[in-house]
Coordinates of C-alpha atoms and ligand atoms in Angstrom, one line a residue:
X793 CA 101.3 92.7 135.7
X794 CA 98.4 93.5 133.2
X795 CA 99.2 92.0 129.8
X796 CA 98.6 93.7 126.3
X797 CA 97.8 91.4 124.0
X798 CA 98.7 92.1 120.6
X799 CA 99.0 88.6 119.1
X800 CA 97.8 87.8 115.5
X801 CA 95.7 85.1 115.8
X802 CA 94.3 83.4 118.0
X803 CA 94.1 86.7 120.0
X804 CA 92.2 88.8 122.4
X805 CA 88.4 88.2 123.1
X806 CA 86.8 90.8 124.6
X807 CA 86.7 89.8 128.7
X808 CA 82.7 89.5 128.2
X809 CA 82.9 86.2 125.9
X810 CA 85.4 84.4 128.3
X811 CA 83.2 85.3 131.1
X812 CA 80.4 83.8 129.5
X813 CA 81.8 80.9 127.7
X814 CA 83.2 79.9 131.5
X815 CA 79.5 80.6 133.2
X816 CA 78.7 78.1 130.0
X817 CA 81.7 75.2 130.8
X818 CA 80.2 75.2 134.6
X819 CA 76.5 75.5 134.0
X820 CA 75.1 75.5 130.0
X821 CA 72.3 78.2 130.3
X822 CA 71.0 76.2 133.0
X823 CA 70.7 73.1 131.6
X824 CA 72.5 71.7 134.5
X825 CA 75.1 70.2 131.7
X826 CA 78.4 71.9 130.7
X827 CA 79.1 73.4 127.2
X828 CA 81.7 70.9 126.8
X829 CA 79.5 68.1 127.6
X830 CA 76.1 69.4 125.6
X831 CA 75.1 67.7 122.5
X832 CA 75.2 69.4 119.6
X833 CA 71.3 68.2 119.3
X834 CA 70.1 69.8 121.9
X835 CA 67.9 72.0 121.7
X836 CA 69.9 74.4 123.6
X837 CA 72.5 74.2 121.5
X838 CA 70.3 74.4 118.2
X839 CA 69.4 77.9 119.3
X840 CA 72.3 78.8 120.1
X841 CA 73.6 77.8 116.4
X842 CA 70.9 79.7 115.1
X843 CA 71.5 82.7 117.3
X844 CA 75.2 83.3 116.0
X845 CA 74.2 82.8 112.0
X846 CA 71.0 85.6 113.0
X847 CA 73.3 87.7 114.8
X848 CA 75.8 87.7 111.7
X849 CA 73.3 88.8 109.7
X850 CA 72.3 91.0 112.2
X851 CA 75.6 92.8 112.8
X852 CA 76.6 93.5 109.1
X853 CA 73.3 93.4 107.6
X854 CA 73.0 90.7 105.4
X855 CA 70.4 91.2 102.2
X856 CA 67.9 88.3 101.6
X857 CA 69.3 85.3 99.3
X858 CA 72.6 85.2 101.6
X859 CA 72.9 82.0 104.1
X860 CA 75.6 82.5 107.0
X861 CA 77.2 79.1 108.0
X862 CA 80.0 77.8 110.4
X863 CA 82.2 75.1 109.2
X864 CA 85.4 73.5 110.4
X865 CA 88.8 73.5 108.4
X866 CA 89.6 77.1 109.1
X867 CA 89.9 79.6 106.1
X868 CA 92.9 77.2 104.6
X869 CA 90.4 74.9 103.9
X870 CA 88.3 77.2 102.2
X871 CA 91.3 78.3 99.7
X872 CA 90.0 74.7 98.4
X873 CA 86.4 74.8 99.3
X874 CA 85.7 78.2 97.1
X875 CA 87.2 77.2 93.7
X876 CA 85.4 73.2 94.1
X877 CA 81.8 75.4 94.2
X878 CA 82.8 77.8 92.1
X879 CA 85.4 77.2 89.7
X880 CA 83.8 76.4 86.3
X881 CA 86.8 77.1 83.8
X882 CA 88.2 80.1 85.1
X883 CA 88.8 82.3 88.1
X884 CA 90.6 85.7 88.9
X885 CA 92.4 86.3 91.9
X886 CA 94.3 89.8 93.7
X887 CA 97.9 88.6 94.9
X888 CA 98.4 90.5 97.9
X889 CA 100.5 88.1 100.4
X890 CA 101.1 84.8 101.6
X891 CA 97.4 84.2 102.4
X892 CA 96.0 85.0 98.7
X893 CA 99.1 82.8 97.2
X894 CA 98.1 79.8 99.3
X895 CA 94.2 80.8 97.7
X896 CA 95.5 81.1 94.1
X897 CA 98.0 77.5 94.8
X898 CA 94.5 75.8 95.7
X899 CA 92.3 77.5 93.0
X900 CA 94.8 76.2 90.1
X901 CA 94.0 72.4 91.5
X902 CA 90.0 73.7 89.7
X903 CA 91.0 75.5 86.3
X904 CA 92.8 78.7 85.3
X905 CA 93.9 80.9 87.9
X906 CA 94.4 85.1 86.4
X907 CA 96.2 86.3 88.5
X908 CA 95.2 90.1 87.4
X909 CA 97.7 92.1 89.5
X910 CA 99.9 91.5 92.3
X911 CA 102.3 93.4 95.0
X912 CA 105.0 90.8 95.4
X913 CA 107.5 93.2 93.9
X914 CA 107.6 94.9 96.4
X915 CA 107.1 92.6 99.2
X916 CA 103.6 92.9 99.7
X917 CA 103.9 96.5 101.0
X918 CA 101.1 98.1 98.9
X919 CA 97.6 96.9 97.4
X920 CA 97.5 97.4 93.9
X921 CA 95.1 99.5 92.2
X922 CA 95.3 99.3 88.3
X923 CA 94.2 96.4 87.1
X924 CA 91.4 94.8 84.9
X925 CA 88.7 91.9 86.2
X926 CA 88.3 89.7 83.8
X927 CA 84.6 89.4 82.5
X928 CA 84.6 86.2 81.7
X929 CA 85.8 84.6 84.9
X930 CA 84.0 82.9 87.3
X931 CA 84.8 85.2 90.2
X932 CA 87.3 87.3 91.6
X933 CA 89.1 86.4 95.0
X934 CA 90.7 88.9 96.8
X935 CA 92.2 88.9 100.9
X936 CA 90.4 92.1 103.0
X937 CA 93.3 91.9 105.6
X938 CA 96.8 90.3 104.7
X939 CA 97.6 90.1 108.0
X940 CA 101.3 89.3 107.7
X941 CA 102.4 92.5 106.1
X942 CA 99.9 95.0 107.3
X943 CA 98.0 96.1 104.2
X944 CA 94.4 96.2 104.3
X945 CA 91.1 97.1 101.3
X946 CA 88.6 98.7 103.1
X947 CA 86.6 99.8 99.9
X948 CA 83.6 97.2 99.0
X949 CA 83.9 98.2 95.4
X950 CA 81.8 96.5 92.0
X951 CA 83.3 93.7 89.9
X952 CA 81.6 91.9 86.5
X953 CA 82.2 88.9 88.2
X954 CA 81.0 87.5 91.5
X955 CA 83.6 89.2 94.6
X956 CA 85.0 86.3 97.3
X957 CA 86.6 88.0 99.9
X958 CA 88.5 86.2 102.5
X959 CA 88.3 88.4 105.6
X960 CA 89.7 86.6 108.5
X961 CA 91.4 89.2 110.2
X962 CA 89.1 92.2 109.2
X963 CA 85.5 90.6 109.6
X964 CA 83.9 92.8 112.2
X965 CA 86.1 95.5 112.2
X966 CA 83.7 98.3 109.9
X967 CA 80.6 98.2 108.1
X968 CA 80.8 95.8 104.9
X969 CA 78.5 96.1 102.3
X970 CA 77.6 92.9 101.7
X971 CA 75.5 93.4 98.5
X972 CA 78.7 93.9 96.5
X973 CA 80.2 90.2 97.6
X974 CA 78.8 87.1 96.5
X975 CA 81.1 85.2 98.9
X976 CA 82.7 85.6 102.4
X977 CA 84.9 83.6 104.2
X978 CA 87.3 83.3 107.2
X979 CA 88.3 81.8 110.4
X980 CA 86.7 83.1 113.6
X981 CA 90.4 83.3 115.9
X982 CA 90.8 86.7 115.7
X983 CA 87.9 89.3 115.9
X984 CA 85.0 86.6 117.0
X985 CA 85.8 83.5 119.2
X986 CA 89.1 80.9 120.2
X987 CA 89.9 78.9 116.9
X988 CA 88.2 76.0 115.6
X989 CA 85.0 77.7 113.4
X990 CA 85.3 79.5 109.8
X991 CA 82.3 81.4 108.8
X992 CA 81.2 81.6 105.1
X993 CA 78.4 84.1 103.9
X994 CA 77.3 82.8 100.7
X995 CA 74.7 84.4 98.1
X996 CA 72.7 81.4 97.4
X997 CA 72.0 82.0 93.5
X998 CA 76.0 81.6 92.6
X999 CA 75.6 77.6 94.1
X1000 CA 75.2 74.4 91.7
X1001 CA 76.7 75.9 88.5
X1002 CA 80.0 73.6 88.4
X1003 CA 79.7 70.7 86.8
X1004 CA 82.0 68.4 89.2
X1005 CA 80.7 66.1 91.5
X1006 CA 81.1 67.7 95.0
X1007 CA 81.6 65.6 98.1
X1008 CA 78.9 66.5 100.8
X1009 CA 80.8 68.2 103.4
X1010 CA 82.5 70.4 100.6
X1011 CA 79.3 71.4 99.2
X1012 CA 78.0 75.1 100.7
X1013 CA 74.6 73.3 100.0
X1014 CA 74.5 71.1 102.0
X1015 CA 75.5 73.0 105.7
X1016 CA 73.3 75.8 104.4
X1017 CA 70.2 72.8 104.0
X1018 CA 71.3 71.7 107.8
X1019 CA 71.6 75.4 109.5
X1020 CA 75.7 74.3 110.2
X1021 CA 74.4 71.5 111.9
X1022 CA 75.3 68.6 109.5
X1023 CA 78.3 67.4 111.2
X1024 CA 79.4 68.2 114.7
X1025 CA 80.5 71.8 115.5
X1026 CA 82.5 73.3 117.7
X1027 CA 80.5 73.8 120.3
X1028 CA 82.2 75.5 122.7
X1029 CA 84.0 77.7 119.6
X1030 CA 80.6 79.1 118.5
X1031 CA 78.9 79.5 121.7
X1032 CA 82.0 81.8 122.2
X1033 CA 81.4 83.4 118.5
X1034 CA 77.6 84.4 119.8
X1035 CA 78.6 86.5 123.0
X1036 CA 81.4 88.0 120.9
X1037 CA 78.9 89.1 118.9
X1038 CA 76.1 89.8 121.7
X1039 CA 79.2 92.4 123.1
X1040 CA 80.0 94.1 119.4
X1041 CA 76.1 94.7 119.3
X1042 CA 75.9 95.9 122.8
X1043 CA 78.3 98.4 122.2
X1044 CA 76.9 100.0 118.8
X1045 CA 77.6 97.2 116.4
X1046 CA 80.3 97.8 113.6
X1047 CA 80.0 101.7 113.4
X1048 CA 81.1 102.3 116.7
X1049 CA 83.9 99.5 116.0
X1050 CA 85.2 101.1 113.2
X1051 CA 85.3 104.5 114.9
X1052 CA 87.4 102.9 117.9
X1053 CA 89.6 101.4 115.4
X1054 CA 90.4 104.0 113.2
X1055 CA 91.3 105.8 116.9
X1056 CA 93.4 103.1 117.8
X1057 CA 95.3 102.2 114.3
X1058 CA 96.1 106.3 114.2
X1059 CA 97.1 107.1 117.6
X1060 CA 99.7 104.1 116.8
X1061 CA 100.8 104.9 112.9
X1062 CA 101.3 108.2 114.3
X1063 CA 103.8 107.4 116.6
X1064 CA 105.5 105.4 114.1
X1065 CA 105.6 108.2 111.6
X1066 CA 106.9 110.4 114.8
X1067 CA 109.4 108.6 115.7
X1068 CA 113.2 108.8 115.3
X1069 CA 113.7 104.7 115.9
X1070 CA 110.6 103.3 113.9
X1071 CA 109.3 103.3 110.4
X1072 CA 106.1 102.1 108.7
X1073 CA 106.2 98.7 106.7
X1074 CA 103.8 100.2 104.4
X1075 CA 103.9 103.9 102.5
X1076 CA 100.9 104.6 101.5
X1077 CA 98.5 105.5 104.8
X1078 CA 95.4 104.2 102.9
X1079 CA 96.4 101.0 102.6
X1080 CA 97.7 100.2 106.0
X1081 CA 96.0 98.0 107.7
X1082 CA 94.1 98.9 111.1
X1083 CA 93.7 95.6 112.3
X1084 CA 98.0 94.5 111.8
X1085 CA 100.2 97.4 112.1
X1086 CA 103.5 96.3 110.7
X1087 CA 106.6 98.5 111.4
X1088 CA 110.7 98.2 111.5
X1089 CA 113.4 99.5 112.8
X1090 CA 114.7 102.2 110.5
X1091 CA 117.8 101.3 108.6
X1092 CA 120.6 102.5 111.4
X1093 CA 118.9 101.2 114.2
X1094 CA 118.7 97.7 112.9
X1095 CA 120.5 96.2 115.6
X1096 CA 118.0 97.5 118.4
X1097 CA 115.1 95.1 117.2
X1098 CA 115.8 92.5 120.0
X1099 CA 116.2 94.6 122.5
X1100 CA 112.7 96.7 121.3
X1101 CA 110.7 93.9 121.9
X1102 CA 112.7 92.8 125.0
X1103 CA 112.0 96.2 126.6
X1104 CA 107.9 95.8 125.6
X1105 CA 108.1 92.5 126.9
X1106 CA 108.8 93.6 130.6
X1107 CA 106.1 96.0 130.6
X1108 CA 103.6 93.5 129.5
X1109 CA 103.2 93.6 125.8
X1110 CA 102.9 90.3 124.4
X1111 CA 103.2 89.0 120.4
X1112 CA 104.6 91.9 119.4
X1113 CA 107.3 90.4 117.2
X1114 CA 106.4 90.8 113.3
X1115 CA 105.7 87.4 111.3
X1116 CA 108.9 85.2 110.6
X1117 CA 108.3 86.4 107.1
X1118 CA 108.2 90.0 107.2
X1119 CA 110.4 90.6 110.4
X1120 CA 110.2 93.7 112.5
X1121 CA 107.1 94.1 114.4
X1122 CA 103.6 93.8 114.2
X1123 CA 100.8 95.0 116.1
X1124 CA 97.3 93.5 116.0
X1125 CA 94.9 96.1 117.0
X1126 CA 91.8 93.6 117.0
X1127 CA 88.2 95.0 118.1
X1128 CA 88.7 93.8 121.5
X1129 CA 92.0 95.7 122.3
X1130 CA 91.5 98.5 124.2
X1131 CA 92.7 102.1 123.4
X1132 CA 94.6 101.6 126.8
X1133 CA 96.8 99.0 124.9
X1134 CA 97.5 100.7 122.2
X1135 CA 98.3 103.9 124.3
X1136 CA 100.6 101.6 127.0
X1137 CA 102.6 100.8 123.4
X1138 CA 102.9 103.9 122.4
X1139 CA 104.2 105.1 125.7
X1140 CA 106.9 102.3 125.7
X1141 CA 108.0 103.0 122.4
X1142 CA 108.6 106.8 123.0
X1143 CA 110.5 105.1 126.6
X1144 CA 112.7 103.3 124.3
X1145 CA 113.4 106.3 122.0
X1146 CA 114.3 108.0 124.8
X1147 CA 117.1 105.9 126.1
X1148 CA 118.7 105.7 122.6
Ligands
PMP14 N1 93.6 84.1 105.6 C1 94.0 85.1 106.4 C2 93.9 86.5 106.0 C3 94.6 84.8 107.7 O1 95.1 85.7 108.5 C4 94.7 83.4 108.0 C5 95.3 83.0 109.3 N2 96.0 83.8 110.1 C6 94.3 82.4 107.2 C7 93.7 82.8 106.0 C8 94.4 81.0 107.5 O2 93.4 80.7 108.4 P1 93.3 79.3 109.2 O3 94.5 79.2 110.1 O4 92.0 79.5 109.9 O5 93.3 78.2 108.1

């Protein structure tokens, strides 16, 4: 049976990259060596390294005095890594889910933490939109995608401050512009390659302005000075990254993604909104996200969330079960899911309705 795979991360890859990256574990470019076996001073794998940071630029146009680098630790490790380079006295940070807490827990470790506005209230259903950025902090932190509860900002907008934007779970998915951020962060397992790689573009001028000592491998500096190629990479992890990104530019580059995935993310929300069974987790229609679609049972059919994702389960449909923290369902509607997917949902969800 053909699978729809709507898991959060790790998650689908386009069927391009794992054709490639298992052409690569038999024969590396035809080096006669396996990726898994290829040193990462090769000079294979050295252009492949600085294929996937030129491609990144590439794909969302990154202006002069920005360095793209892959690092290990995942974007958990950069709740840490931003504040150590960054955090002189004070930062500000947008509380919008369990991913920007765990930033703002690591950032107080550095100095003060403002937390200038945040949705808890209401269980991290909405983004918030009236609040002030403090001039005098260091920078301002905020989480594109919260891919728990579904919410997403899809605006770049202008801060005083320098912007850090973790966007794990959005990177890729629309044009960014990335003049307005002087940071970017987040880990590759969900619209680029299998985990084990977290990208960081970095405008170079906010660098060496803390006065703490930095150890090396924290320091932006220093992977930026070695082209991501101080330590050992992932190998196999970024040669997967590049054809995810040789496919996105194949097909039109982020444009065209974001056209597919404003189809996708509506044909699904409107269902949702249709139907008699299901409601949205989040209200407001511009700040739902199109890369997690969270939605619930409506109040008097509770009882039928088990048997929901029981029924999508025997046609195919695979982590459709909402985070343990926010319940209900979730759908992640990643660049490589096809419309198909999102259409075979839809179908099974009107199915259900129709037997209840
Ligand atoms: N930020 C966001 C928005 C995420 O979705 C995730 C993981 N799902 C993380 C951070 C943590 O990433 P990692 O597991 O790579 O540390």
């Amino acid at each position: 049976m053909k699978k729809h795979n709507f898991y959060a991360g790790p998650s689908i890859l386009p069927q391009y990259t794992i054709d490639k990256t298992i052409e690569a574990i038999k024969d590396y470019e035809g080096s006669g060596l396996s990726v898994l076996e290829i040193s990462h001073r090769s000079k294979e794998f050295d252009r492949t390294m600085a294929d996937a940071a030129a491609l990144f630029k590439d794909l969302l146009s990154v202006p002069d005095g920005y360095s793209v680098i892959f690092v290990g630790g995942g974007a958990s490790t950069q709740f840490f890594h931003v504040p150590y380079n960054l955090l002189q006295t004070k930062a500000a940070y947008l509380d919008t889910g369990a991913w920007s807490s765990k930033a703002i827990k690591e950032a107080k470790l550095f100095g003060d933490v403002d937390v200038v506005a945040s949705s808890a209230d209401k269980n991290y259903t909405y983004i918030p939109k009236d609040y002030v950025v403090p001039a005098d902090a260091d920078y301002f932190h905020i989480t594109s995608n919260n891919t728990v509860r579904g919410t997403e900002i899809r605006k770049d907008f202008d801060v005083p401050v320098p912007l850090v934007a973790d966007m794990s779970s959005d990177i890729f998915s629309r044009p960014v512009d990335v003049s307005k951020y002087a940071l970017i962060y987040g880990g590759a397992q969900k619209n680029m390659a299998p985990a084990g790689v977290t990208f960081v573009v970095v405008r170079e001028d906010i660098l060496g302005k803390v006065d703490r000592p930095l150890p090396t491998m924290v320091d932006y500096r220093t992977h930026i000075k070695k082209g991501s190629l101080f330590n050992t990479p992932p190998v196999v992890v970024v040669y997967a990254a590049l054809q995810t990104m040789k496919w996105l530019k194949d097909l039109g580059g982020v444009e065209v993604m974001e056209k597919r995935n404003i189809e996708k993310s509506n044909l699904l929300y409107e269902e949702i909104e249709r139907s008699k069974l299901f409601r949205c987790t989040v209200p407001d229609p511009e700040d739902r996200s199109r890369m997690n679609a969270t939605f619930l049972m409506k109040d008097e059919y509770q009882d039928l969330t088990a048997d929901f994702l029981a029924f999508a389960a025997e046609r195919g449909m695979v982590g459709l079960k909402g985070h343990r923290d926010a319940g209900g369902f979730r759908a992640s509607l990643y660049n490589a899911l096809p419309l198909e997917s999102v259409q075979a949902l839809v179908d099974c969800m009107k199915d259900f309705e129709a037997k209840h």
